[in-house]
Amino acid sequence: MSVNTSRIDEEQKEVLKKDTLIRLFKYLLVYKKQISAVLLIMAGTIAISMATPIMIEYAINVCVASGDVKGLLELGALAVVMFLFFLAGTKIRMYIMSDVSNQVLLNIRDELYRHIQTLSFGFFDSRPTGKILARIIGDVNSLKDVLSDSVTQLIPDLITVVCVAVIMLIKNYRLAMAALLTLPILVVGMLVIETTAHKRWQIYRKKTSNLNAYVHEDLSGIRVIQSFAAERETRAVFYDLVKQHYQAFIDAVVVADGFGPVVEITWGLGGFLLYFIGIRIIGVGEVGIGTFLAFSTYIAMFWSPIRNLANFYNKLTTNISAAERIFDIIDTEAGIRDCEGAEELPDIEGTVDFEHVSFAYDDEPERMILKDVNFHIRQGETIALVGPTGAGKTTIVNLLSRFYEATDGRVLIDGYDIKKVTLKSLRSQMGIMTQDNSLFSGTIKYNIKYGRLDATDEEMIEAAKAVNAHDFIMKLEHGYDTEISERGARLSIGQRQLLAFARTMLSKPGILILDEATSSIDTHTELLVQKGIEALLKGRTSFVIAHRLSTIRKADRIFVIDQGNIMEAGSHEELMEKRGAYYQLYQSQFL
C-alpha cells in the first residue's frame, strides 16, 4: 500500500481552476435571499458613488460659475445624506455576507467531515492524520475571505469599473480612451503573476500539511520521544519542516506581491496619459475645468476597484489551492459503501459463512493476504483465531465487519451477503474490541454509553459491573461523572480496557470480535475481567484473536491461520491430540 508521510508532499490531481471556482461559488446559491438583499443594497451604494463626480461637476460648472450659494448648500446637504446612506448600506451588506460566508464554511466543513467518515481504512492507512486535519481546519478556514469578498467586493467593483468606463466614454470618449490605454499591460502582467503564484501556493499548502502532520504525530507520541530522550532529533526534523514551510511561503508571496506594483504602475501611466492627451492633444479649451475634475475623480473610481479586483484575484490565487485540496478529498470515492438497493440486516442470530474468500490490498493485487478461505460458524459459537503475525487473522474479522472488501468470494451473516446490506445495520450489530481501544474526552459515563446513547444509567452500571469495571470507577473522584482526557491518559492501560469492555457490553452486539483485547491487561486484571468476557461471549457468536493461548482454551473451535489459509481447525483438546501446528505453538509458548 502506498503510504504518504509527514515528510513527503501529497500527490494531487490537476483540475481546471475555472471548475474549482464554479463549484465553490455554487455553495453561495443556497443563500439566494441574503445575496439578493446584498446586491440590492450594493446597487444603491454604487449609484451613490456614480453620482458623486456628476454632483462635483455640476457644483463647479453651474453653482460656482453662477454664484448660486443656495444651490451649492442644497447640493452639499444632499451629498451628506447620500453619504450616510452609503455608510449604512456598506455596513449592512458586510454583516450579511459575513454571516453567509460563515454558514457556507460550516456547510463545506460538514460535507467534508461526513464524507471522510465514509472512507475506508485504506484512506486513513495511507496518510497521516495531521494531513487530514489540515484540510478540515486550515484549508476550509482559508476560503472565508474569498467567499465573502466574491459578493461584497468582486461584484460591486466589476459593476463600478463598467459603469465608470461607460460614463467616461459618454462624457468624452477621447479622454476615456487615454485613461484606459494601459489596461492591456495590466491584464498581461496579472496573468503572468497568477500562473506562477498559483503553483507556488499549491506547494505552500503541501508544506503546511506536512508540518501539521508532523506536529500531530510528534505530540501523539510524546511519551515515546521523552522515554528515548529523542527531543533533539525530533526538534531537528521539526526545524527542517518549518524551514521548508517558511521558504515555500516566501517564494509564493514574492510573486503574489507583484500584483500591487503592476496595478500602481498602470494606474500612474493611465493618469499621466489622461492629462497629457487632454491638455496637449485635445486642448484645455475644449474640456471644462469641472469636466477635468470629474474625470480625475472617475479615473480614481476606475482604478481603485481595479486595485481591489487585483487584490481579490491575488487572494483567489492564494486560496484556490485550498479549495482544490478540499474537493480532492470530497471527490475521493468511498471504497466501501452501500450498494444500490441495499437492505437492512435484521437482528443478527449469529451464523457466519466465508465462501471461497480471498483478499489482497488494491495496490498489491499480486500479494494475497487470504487465499480461498472457507468456513461455517454456527450460532453462538466462540471461534479463536491463532497463528503468526501477518497470517491474516485480523483481516478475517475486518472482512466480517466490512472494513475491507473481499477480493473474491462471499461473506454471509445469517445467509445475508454483507455486500448487499447497509453498513449501518451491519456494523451497529458488531461489537469490536482491540488492544488499543479509543476513549474520548468527556465523562466515563459518556464513554461507556458511546455505542448506545439511549441506554439508561442502570444499564450502564450493570454493564460496568459485568466486566468488573464498576469498583475502580466508583473509587474515582466523581465516579461515572469523572472527566477523562483524550485516550484516557490518566487511566491505566487495564482501566482503559475495562471501560472499553463495558462499552461493548452495553451495546449488546450480535457478533463479538475480540482482537488481542486482553493483551494490554496484567494477569491480575485479566482474571477479574475473564468473567466479564464470558458474560460477553455467552449466547452470541464470537471471534477471539489472541497470542496468549491460555485465554482461548475454552473456545468451541480454534482456527490456526497461516500463509493466508486455515491450516488446522478444532477444539483445544482435538488440536493437541493432532500434535500439529497448534500443538507446536502451544508447547513453544509454555516451554
Coordinates of C-alpha atoms in Angstrom, one line a residue:
M1 CA 0.0 0.0 0.0
S2 CA 1.4 3.4 -1.0
V3 CA 1.8 5.4 2.2
N4 CA 2.3 9.2 2.5
T5 CA 4.3 10.5 5.4
S6 CA 4.7 13.9 7.1
R7 CA 7.9 14.5 5.1
I8 CA 6.5 13.7 1.7
D9 CA 4.4 16.1 -0.3
E10 CA 0.9 14.8 -1.1
E11 CA 0.0 14.0 -4.6
Q12 CA -3.0 15.9 -6.0
K13 CA -4.7 15.6 -9.3
E14 CA -4.7 18.7 -11.5
V15 CA -8.1 20.3 -12.2
L16 CA -9.1 23.4 -14.1
K17 CA -9.2 26.5 -11.8
K18 CA -12.5 27.5 -13.5
D19 CA -14.2 24.3 -12.5
T20 CA -13.0 24.7 -8.9
L21 CA -14.3 28.3 -8.7
I22 CA -17.7 27.4 -10.2
R23 CA -18.0 24.5 -7.7
L24 CA -17.0 26.7 -4.8
F25 CA -19.4 29.5 -5.6
K26 CA -22.3 27.1 -6.0
Y27 CA -22.4 26.9 -2.2
L28 CA -23.4 30.5 -2.2
L29 CA -26.6 29.8 -4.2
V30 CA -28.2 28.2 -1.2
Y31 CA -28.5 31.7 0.3
K32 CA -30.2 33.4 -2.6
K33 CA -32.4 35.7 -0.5
Q34 CA -29.5 37.1 1.6
I35 CA -27.3 37.6 -1.5
S36 CA -30.2 39.3 -3.4
A37 CA -30.6 41.7 -0.4
V38 CA -26.8 42.4 -0.5
L39 CA -27.0 43.0 -4.3
L40 CA -29.9 45.4 -3.9
I41 CA -28.1 47.3 -1.2
M42 CA -24.9 47.4 -3.4
A43 CA -26.9 48.8 -6.3
G44 CA -27.9 51.7 -4.1
T45 CA -24.3 52.3 -2.8
I46 CA -22.9 52.1 -6.4
A47 CA -25.5 54.6 -7.7
I48 CA -24.4 57.0 -4.9
S49 CA -20.7 56.5 -5.9
M50 CA -21.5 57.1 -9.5
A51 CA -23.5 60.3 -8.8
T52 CA -20.8 61.9 -6.7
P53 CA -18.5 63.1 -9.6
I54 CA -21.5 64.3 -11.5
M55 CA -22.5 66.4 -8.4
I56 CA -19.0 67.8 -8.2
E57 CA -19.0 68.7 -11.9
Y58 CA -22.4 70.4 -11.5
A59 CA -21.3 72.3 -8.4
I60 CA -18.3 73.8 -10.1
N61 CA -19.6 74.3 -13.7
V62 CA -23.0 75.6 -12.6
C63 CA -23.3 76.6 -9.0
V64 CA -19.9 78.2 -8.5
A65 CA -19.8 79.6 -12.0
S66 CA -23.1 81.4 -11.5
G67 CA -22.6 82.2 -7.8
D68 CA -25.6 80.1 -6.7
V69 CA -24.7 79.7 -3.0
K70 CA -28.2 78.4 -2.1
G71 CA -28.0 75.7 -4.8
L72 CA -24.4 74.8 -3.6
L73 CA -25.6 74.4 0.0
E74 CA -28.6 72.3 -1.0
L75 CA -26.3 70.1 -3.1
G76 CA -23.9 69.8 -0.1
A77 CA -26.8 68.7 2.2
L78 CA -27.9 66.1 -0.4
A79 CA -24.3 64.8 -0.6
V80 CA -24.2 64.4 3.3
V81 CA -27.5 62.4 3.3
M82 CA -26.3 60.2 0.4
F83 CA -23.0 59.6 2.2
L84 CA -24.9 58.4 5.4
F85 CA -27.0 56.1 3.3
F86 CA -23.8 54.8 1.7
L87 CA -22.1 54.1 5.1
A88 CA -25.2 52.3 6.4
G89 CA -25.6 50.2 3.3
T90 CA -22.0 49.2 3.3
K91 CA -22.1 48.1 7.0
I92 CA -25.3 46.1 6.5
R93 CA -24.1 44.3 3.4
M94 CA -20.8 43.4 5.1
Y95 CA -22.7 42.0 8.1
I96 CA -25.0 39.9 5.9
M97 CA -22.1 38.5 3.8
S98 CA -20.0 37.7 6.8
D99 CA -22.9 35.6 8.2
V100 CA -23.4 33.9 4.8
S101 CA -19.7 33.1 4.3
N102 CA -19.5 31.6 7.8
Q103 CA -22.6 29.4 7.0
V104 CA -21.0 28.3 3.7
L105 CA -17.8 27.3 5.6
L106 CA -19.9 25.4 8.0
N107 CA -21.6 23.5 5.2
I108 CA -18.3 22.8 3.4
R109 CA -16.6 21.5 6.6
D110 CA -19.7 19.4 7.5
E111 CA -19.8 17.9 4.0
L112 CA -16.0 17.2 4.1
Y113 CA -16.2 15.6 7.5
R114 CA -19.2 13.5 6.7
H115 CA -17.5 12.2 3.5
I116 CA -14.3 11.4 5.4
Q117 CA -16.3 9.3 7.8
T118 CA -17.5 7.2 4.9
L119 CA -14.0 6.4 3.5
S120 CA -12.5 3.0 4.1
F121 CA -9.5 2.1 6.3
G122 CA -7.3 2.2 3.2
F123 CA -7.7 6.0 3.0
F124 CA -6.6 6.5 6.6
D125 CA -3.8 3.9 6.4
S126 CA -2.2 5.7 3.5
R127 CA -1.7 9.2 5.1
P128 CA -1.0 10.9 8.5
T129 CA -4.0 12.1 10.5
G130 CA -2.5 15.6 10.7
K131 CA -2.8 16.0 6.9
I132 CA -6.5 15.2 7.0
L133 CA -6.9 17.7 9.9
A134 CA -5.1 20.4 7.8
R135 CA -7.8 20.1 5.1
I136 CA -10.7 20.1 7.6
I137 CA -9.5 23.1 9.6
G138 CA -6.9 25.2 7.8
D139 CA -7.9 24.8 4.2
V140 CA -11.6 25.4 4.9
N141 CA -10.9 28.5 7.0
S142 CA -8.8 30.0 4.2
L143 CA -11.9 30.2 2.0
K144 CA -13.8 32.7 4.2
D145 CA -12.5 35.9 2.6
V146 CA -12.8 34.5 -0.9
L147 CA -16.5 33.7 -0.4
S148 CA -17.3 36.9 1.4
D149 CA -15.4 39.2 -1.0
S150 CA -16.8 37.5 -4.1
V151 CA -20.1 39.2 -3.4
T152 CA -19.1 42.3 -1.3
Q153 CA -16.1 43.2 -3.4
L154 CA -15.9 41.4 -6.7
I155 CA -19.5 42.2 -7.9
P156 CA -19.6 45.9 -6.9
D157 CA -16.1 46.5 -8.1
L158 CA -16.9 44.9 -11.5
I159 CA -20.1 46.9 -11.8
T160 CA -18.2 50.1 -10.7
V161 CA -15.5 49.6 -13.3
V162 CA -18.0 49.0 -16.1
C163 CA -20.2 52.0 -15.1
V164 CA -17.3 54.4 -14.7
A165 CA -15.9 53.3 -18.1
V166 CA -19.4 53.8 -19.8
I167 CA -19.8 57.2 -18.1
M168 CA -16.4 58.4 -19.2
L169 CA -16.9 57.2 -22.7
I170 CA -20.3 59.1 -22.9
K171 CA -18.9 62.3 -21.4
N172 CA -15.6 62.4 -23.5
Y173 CA -14.6 59.3 -25.4
R174 CA -11.1 60.7 -26.2
L175 CA -10.2 61.3 -22.5
A176 CA -11.7 57.9 -21.6
M177 CA -9.6 56.1 -24.2
A178 CA -6.5 57.9 -22.9
A179 CA -7.2 56.8 -19.3
L180 CA -7.8 53.1 -20.4
L181 CA -4.8 52.7 -22.7
T182 CA -2.8 50.9 -20.0
L183 CA -5.4 48.1 -19.3
P184 CA -3.7 45.6 -21.7
I185 CA -0.4 45.9 -19.7
L186 CA -2.3 45.2 -16.5
V187 CA -4.0 42.1 -17.9
V188 CA -0.8 40.6 -19.3
G189 CA 1.1 41.3 -16.0
M190 CA -1.7 39.7 -13.8
L191 CA -1.9 36.6 -16.0
V192 CA 1.9 36.0 -15.7
I193 CA 1.9 36.6 -12.0
E194 CA -1.1 34.4 -11.4
T195 CA 0.3 31.4 -13.3
T196 CA 3.5 31.4 -11.3
A197 CA 1.9 32.2 -7.9
H198 CA -0.8 29.5 -8.1
K199 CA 1.8 26.8 -8.4
R200 CA 3.8 28.2 -5.5
W201 CA 0.7 28.4 -3.3
Q202 CA 0.0 24.8 -4.0
I203 CA 3.5 23.9 -2.8
Y204 CA 2.9 26.1 0.3
R205 CA -0.3 24.2 1.1
K206 CA 1.5 20.9 0.9
K207 CA 4.3 22.1 3.2
T208 CA 1.7 23.4 5.7
S209 CA 0.1 19.9 5.6
N210 CA 3.5 18.2 6.2
L211 CA 4.2 20.4 9.2
N212 CA 0.7 19.9 10.6
A213 CA 1.0 16.1 10.2
Y214 CA 4.4 16.0 11.9
V215 CA 3.3 18.1 14.9
H216 CA 0.2 15.9 15.3
E217 CA 2.4 12.7 15.1
D218 CA 5.0 14.2 17.4
L219 CA 2.6 15.2 20.2
S220 CA 0.7 11.9 19.9
G221 CA 4.0 10.0 20.5
I222 CA 5.4 12.4 23.2
R223 CA 5.8 9.6 25.7
V224 CA 7.9 7.6 23.3
I225 CA 10.0 10.7 22.5
Q226 CA 10.7 11.6 26.1
S227 CA 11.3 8.0 27.1
F228 CA 14.1 7.7 24.5
A229 CA 15.3 11.3 25.1
A230 CA 14.8 12.0 21.4
E231 CA 13.8 15.6 21.8
R232 CA 16.9 16.9 19.9
E233 CA 16.2 14.6 16.9
T234 CA 12.5 15.5 16.7
R235 CA 13.3 19.2 17.0
A236 CA 15.8 18.9 14.1
V237 CA 13.1 17.4 11.9
F238 CA 10.6 20.0 13.1
Y239 CA 13.0 22.8 12.3
D240 CA 13.6 21.4 8.8
L241 CA 9.9 21.2 8.1
V242 CA 9.3 24.7 9.4
K243 CA 12.2 26.0 7.2
Q244 CA 10.6 24.3 4.2
H245 CA 7.2 25.8 5.1
Y246 CA 8.8 29.3 5.6
Q247 CA 10.6 29.1 2.3
A248 CA 7.5 28.0 0.4
F249 CA 5.6 30.9 1.8
I250 CA 8.3 33.4 0.9
D251 CA 8.5 32.0 -2.6
A252 CA 4.8 32.4 -3.1
V253 CA 4.5 35.8 -1.5
V254 CA 7.4 37.3 -3.5
V255 CA 5.5 36.5 -6.7
A256 CA 2.0 37.3 -5.4
D257 CA 3.1 40.7 -4.1
G258 CA 3.8 41.7 -7.7
F259 CA 0.1 42.4 -8.2
G260 CA 0.2 45.7 -6.3
P261 CA 3.1 47.3 -8.2
V262 CA 1.6 46.2 -11.6
V263 CA -1.7 48.0 -10.7
E264 CA 0.0 51.1 -9.3
I265 CA 2.3 51.4 -12.4
T266 CA -0.6 51.1 -14.9
W267 CA -2.7 53.4 -12.8
G268 CA 0.0 56.1 -12.8
L269 CA 0.5 55.7 -16.6
G270 CA -3.2 56.0 -17.1
G271 CA -3.4 59.2 -15.1
F272 CA -0.4 60.7 -17.0
L273 CA -1.9 59.8 -20.3
L274 CA -5.3 61.4 -19.3
Y275 CA -3.7 64.8 -18.5
F276 CA -1.1 64.6 -21.4
I277 CA -3.7 63.8 -24.1
G278 CA -6.3 66.1 -22.5
I279 CA -4.1 69.1 -22.3
R280 CA -1.5 68.7 -25.1
I281 CA -3.6 67.0 -27.8
I282 CA -7.3 67.8 -27.1
G283 CA -6.6 71.2 -25.5
V284 CA -7.8 72.8 -22.3
G285 CA -10.2 75.0 -24.2
E286 CA -12.3 72.0 -25.4
V287 CA -12.6 70.5 -21.9
G288 CA -14.1 72.4 -19.0
I289 CA -12.4 72.6 -15.5
G290 CA -15.3 70.8 -14.0
T291 CA -15.1 68.0 -16.6
F292 CA -11.4 67.6 -15.9
L293 CA -12.1 67.4 -12.1
A294 CA -14.9 64.9 -12.8
F295 CA -12.6 62.8 -14.9
S296 CA -9.9 62.9 -12.2
T297 CA -12.5 61.5 -9.8
Y298 CA -13.7 59.0 -12.2
I299 CA -10.2 57.7 -13.0
A300 CA -9.6 57.2 -9.3
M301 CA -13.0 55.5 -9.1
F302 CA -11.9 53.3 -12.0
W303 CA -8.5 52.3 -10.8
S304 CA -9.4 51.9 -7.1
P305 CA -11.8 49.0 -7.8
I306 CA -9.2 47.7 -10.4
R307 CA -6.7 47.6 -7.5
N308 CA -9.4 45.9 -5.3
L309 CA -10.0 43.3 -8.1
A310 CA -6.3 42.7 -8.4
N311 CA -6.2 42.1 -4.6
F312 CA -9.2 39.8 -4.8
Y313 CA -7.5 38.0 -7.8
N314 CA -4.4 37.6 -5.6
K315 CA -6.5 36.3 -2.7
L316 CA -8.2 33.9 -5.1
T317 CA -4.9 32.7 -6.4
T318 CA -3.6 32.2 -2.9
N319 CA -6.6 30.2 -1.6
I320 CA -7.9 28.4 -4.6
S321 CA -5.3 25.7 -3.9
A322 CA -7.1 25.1 -0.6
A323 CA -10.4 24.6 -2.4
E324 CA -8.7 22.1 -4.7
R325 CA -7.4 20.1 -1.7
I326 CA -10.9 20.1 -0.1
F327 CA -12.6 18.9 -3.3
D328 CA -9.8 16.4 -3.8
I329 CA -10.9 14.6 -0.7
I330 CA -14.7 15.1 -1.3
D331 CA -14.1 13.5 -4.8
T332 CA -12.3 10.5 -3.3
E333 CA -14.8 7.7 -3.7
A334 CA -15.6 5.6 -0.6
G335 CA -14.1 2.2 -1.3
I336 CA -16.8 0.6 0.7
R337 CA -20.4 1.9 0.6
D338 CA -23.9 0.7 0.4
C339 CA -24.7 -0.9 -2.9
E340 CA -27.8 0.2 -4.9
G341 CA -30.9 -1.4 -3.3
A342 CA -29.0 -2.4 -0.1
E343 CA -31.4 -3.8 2.6
E344 CA -31.4 -3.6 6.3
L345 CA -29.8 -6.5 8.1
P346 CA -32.3 -7.9 10.6
D347 CA -31.3 -8.7 14.2
I348 CA -28.3 -10.9 13.9
E349 CA -28.8 -14.5 15.1
G350 CA -25.1 -15.4 14.5
T351 CA -24.3 -17.8 11.7
V352 CA -21.3 -16.8 9.6
D353 CA -20.0 -18.2 6.3
F354 CA -16.9 -17.5 4.4
E355 CA -17.3 -18.9 0.8
H356 CA -14.0 -19.0 -1.2
V357 CA -12.9 -15.7 0.3
S358 CA -9.6 -14.2 -0.9
F359 CA -8.2 -10.8 -0.1
A360 CA -5.4 -8.5 -1.4
Y361 CA -4.9 -4.8 -1.0
D362 CA -5.8 -2.8 -4.1
D363 CA -2.3 -1.6 -4.8
E364 CA -0.8 -5.0 -4.1
P365 CA -3.0 -7.4 -6.0
E366 CA -0.2 -9.9 -6.5
R367 CA 0.2 -10.4 -2.7
M368 CA -2.8 -12.3 -1.4
I369 CA -3.3 -11.9 2.4
L370 CA -6.1 -14.6 2.3
K371 CA -6.4 -17.4 -0.2
D372 CA -9.7 -19.2 -0.8
V373 CA -10.8 -19.3 2.8
N374 CA -13.9 -21.4 3.6
F375 CA -15.7 -22.0 6.9
H376 CA -19.1 -22.1 8.6
I377 CA -19.8 -20.8 12.1
R378 CA -22.8 -21.9 14.0
Q379 CA -24.9 -19.5 16.1
G380 CA -23.4 -18.9 19.5
E381 CA -20.0 -20.5 18.7
T382 CA -16.8 -19.0 20.0
I383 CA -14.1 -19.2 17.4
A384 CA -10.4 -18.5 18.3
L385 CA -8.0 -17.4 15.6
V386 CA -4.3 -18.1 16.3
G387 CA -1.2 -18.0 14.2
P388 CA 1.9 -16.0 13.4
T389 CA 1.9 -12.2 13.0
G390 CA 0.7 -11.2 9.5
A391 CA -1.0 -14.6 8.8
G392 CA -4.4 -12.9 8.2
K393 CA -6.3 -13.3 11.5
T394 CA -7.2 -9.6 11.8
T395 CA -8.0 -9.5 8.0
I396 CA -10.7 -12.1 8.6
V397 CA -12.5 -10.1 11.2
N398 CA -12.0 -6.9 9.2
L399 CA -13.7 -8.5 6.2
L400 CA -16.5 -9.7 8.5
S401 CA -17.1 -6.1 9.7
R402 CA -16.7 -5.0 6.1
F403 CA -13.9 -2.6 6.9
Y404 CA -12.3 -4.1 3.8
E405 CA -13.9 -5.7 0.8
A406 CA -13.2 -9.3 -0.2
T407 CA -11.3 -9.5 -3.4
D408 CA -13.1 -12.8 -4.3
G409 CA -15.8 -14.8 -2.7
R410 CA -18.6 -14.0 -0.3
V411 CA -19.0 -13.3 3.4
L412 CA -22.5 -14.1 4.8
I413 CA -24.2 -13.5 8.1
D414 CA -27.4 -15.4 8.7
G415 CA -27.4 -16.1 5.0
Y416 CA -27.2 -12.4 4.0
D417 CA -24.4 -11.4 1.7
I418 CA -22.9 -8.5 3.7
K419 CA -22.2 -6.6 0.5
K420 CA -25.9 -6.3 0.0
V421 CA -26.9 -5.0 3.4
T422 CA -26.5 -1.4 4.7
L423 CA -23.2 -0.7 6.5
K424 CA -25.1 0.9 9.4
S425 CA -27.3 -2.1 10.0
L426 CA -24.3 -4.4 9.8
R427 CA -21.7 -2.5 12.0
S428 CA -24.3 -1.4 14.6
Q429 CA -24.7 -5.0 15.5
M430 CA -21.0 -5.8 15.7
G431 CA -19.0 -5.5 18.9
I432 CA -15.3 -4.9 18.2
M433 CA -12.7 -4.9 20.9
T434 CA -9.0 -4.3 20.1
Q435 CA -5.8 -4.0 22.3
D436 CA -5.9 -0.2 21.7
N437 CA -9.5 1.0 22.2
S438 CA -10.0 4.7 21.8
L439 CA -11.6 6.7 24.6
F440 CA -12.8 10.2 24.0
S441 CA -12.5 13.4 26.1
G442 CA -15.6 13.6 28.3
T443 CA -17.0 11.7 31.2
I444 CA -16.7 8.0 31.9
K445 CA -20.5 7.8 31.5
Y446 CA -20.3 9.3 28.0
N447 CA -17.6 6.9 27.0
I448 CA -19.4 3.8 28.2
K449 CA -22.7 4.9 26.6
Y450 CA -20.9 5.9 23.3
G451 CA -22.1 2.8 21.5
R452 CA -25.7 3.2 22.8
L453 CA -26.5 6.8 23.8
D454 CA -30.1 5.9 24.7
A455 CA -29.1 3.4 27.4
T456 CA -30.2 4.1 31.0
D457 CA -27.8 4.7 33.8
E458 CA -28.9 1.4 35.4
E459 CA -28.0 -0.5 32.2
M460 CA -24.7 1.3 32.1
I461 CA -23.8 0.4 35.7
E462 CA -24.9 -3.2 35.0
A463 CA -22.6 -3.5 32.1
A464 CA -19.7 -2.0 34.1
K465 CA -20.3 -4.5 36.9
A466 CA -20.4 -7.4 34.4
V467 CA -16.8 -6.7 33.3
N468 CA -15.6 -5.7 36.9
A469 CA -15.1 -2.0 36.0
H470 CA -17.6 -0.7 38.5
D471 CA -15.4 -0.9 41.5
F472 CA -12.5 1.2 40.1
I473 CA -14.9 3.7 38.6
M474 CA -16.5 4.3 42.0
K475 CA -13.1 5.0 43.5
L476 CA -12.5 7.9 41.1
E477 CA -13.3 11.4 42.4
H478 CA -16.7 11.8 40.7
G479 CA -17.4 8.2 39.8
Y480 CA -19.2 7.8 36.5
D481 CA -19.1 11.6 36.0
T482 CA -15.3 11.8 36.2
E483 CA -13.9 13.7 33.3
I484 CA -11.1 12.0 31.4
S485 CA -8.8 13.4 28.7
E486 CA -8.4 12.2 25.1
R487 CA -7.5 8.5 25.0
G488 CA -7.9 8.3 28.8
A489 CA -4.4 9.4 29.5
R490 CA -4.7 9.4 33.3
L491 CA -6.1 5.9 33.5
S492 CA -4.0 2.8 33.5
I493 CA -4.0 0.6 30.4
G494 CA -6.0 -2.0 32.2
Q495 CA -8.6 0.6 33.3
R496 CA -9.0 1.9 29.8
Q497 CA -9.5 -1.6 28.5
L498 CA -12.2 -2.3 31.2
L499 CA -14.1 0.8 30.1
A500 CA -13.9 -0.4 26.5
F501 CA -15.3 -3.8 27.6
A502 CA -18.2 -2.1 29.4
R503 CA -18.9 0.0 26.3
T504 CA -19.1 -3.2 24.2
M505 CA -21.2 -5.0 26.8
L506 CA -23.7 -2.2 26.8
S507 CA -24.1 -2.1 23.0
K508 CA -25.3 -5.8 23.1
P509 CA -23.7 -6.8 19.8
G510 CA -25.0 -9.7 17.7
I511 CA -21.4 -10.7 16.8
L512 CA -18.5 -10.1 19.1
I513 CA -14.9 -9.6 17.9
L514 CA -12.0 -9.6 20.5
D515 CA -8.7 -8.7 18.7
E516 CA -6.0 -9.1 21.2
A517 CA -8.4 -7.5 23.7
T518 CA -6.6 -8.7 26.8
S519 CA -3.0 -8.3 25.7
S520 CA -2.6 -5.0 27.5
I521 CA -4.1 -6.2 30.7
D522 CA -2.0 -7.6 33.5
T523 CA -2.6 -11.1 34.8
H524 CA -4.5 -10.0 37.9
T525 CA -6.8 -7.7 35.9
E526 CA -7.3 -10.4 33.3
L527 CA -8.5 -12.8 36.0
L528 CA -11.0 -10.1 37.1
V529 CA -12.3 -9.5 33.6
Q530 CA -12.5 -13.1 32.4
K531 CA -15.9 -13.5 34.0
G532 CA -17.0 -10.3 32.1
I533 CA -15.6 -11.8 28.9
E534 CA -17.6 -15.0 29.5
A535 CA -20.7 -12.8 30.0
L536 CA -20.0 -11.0 26.7
L537 CA -19.4 -14.3 24.9
K538 CA -22.5 -16.1 26.3
G539 CA -25.2 -16.6 23.7
R540 CA -23.5 -14.8 20.9
T541 CA -21.2 -15.7 18.0
S542 CA -17.7 -14.5 18.9
F543 CA -14.3 -14.3 17.2
V544 CA -11.3 -14.2 19.5
I545 CA -7.8 -13.3 18.3
A546 CA -5.1 -14.0 20.9
H547 CA -1.4 -14.7 21.1
R548 CA -1.8 -15.8 24.7
L549 CA -3.1 -19.3 24.1
S550 CA -4.2 -19.8 27.7
T551 CA -7.0 -17.3 27.1
I552 CA -8.7 -19.3 24.3
R553 CA -8.6 -22.9 25.6
K554 CA -12.4 -22.7 26.2
A555 CA -13.2 -21.7 22.6
D556 CA -15.6 -24.0 20.8
R557 CA -13.2 -24.2 17.8
I558 CA -9.7 -22.9 17.2
F559 CA -8.6 -21.9 13.7
V560 CA -4.8 -22.0 13.1
I561 CA -4.2 -19.3 10.4
D562 CA -1.0 -19.3 8.4
Q563 CA 0.0 -18.5 4.8
G564 CA -3.4 -16.9 4.2
N565 CA -5.5 -20.0 5.0
I566 CA -6.8 -22.2 7.8
M567 CA -4.2 -24.8 8.4
E568 CA -6.0 -26.6 11.3
A569 CA -9.4 -26.4 13.0
G570 CA -10.8 -28.0 16.1
S571 CA -11.1 -27.7 19.9
H572 CA -8.1 -27.3 22.1
E573 CA -8.1 -31.0 23.0
E574 CA -8.5 -32.1 19.4
L575 CA -5.7 -30.0 18.1
M576 CA -3.4 -31.0 21.0
E577 CA -4.0 -34.7 20.1
K578 CA -3.1 -34.0 16.4
R579 CA 0.3 -32.7 17.5
G580 CA 0.3 -30.4 14.5
A581 CA 0.9 -26.6 14.2
Y582 CA -1.3 -25.7 17.2
Y583 CA 0.5 -28.2 19.4
Q584 CA 3.8 -26.7 18.4
L585 CA 2.6 -23.2 19.1
Y586 CA 1.2 -24.2 22.5
Q587 CA 4.3 -26.1 23.5
S588 CA 6.7 -23.3 22.5
Q589 CA 4.7 -20.8 24.5
F590 CA 4.6 -22.8 27.7
L591 CA 8.1 -24.1 27.5

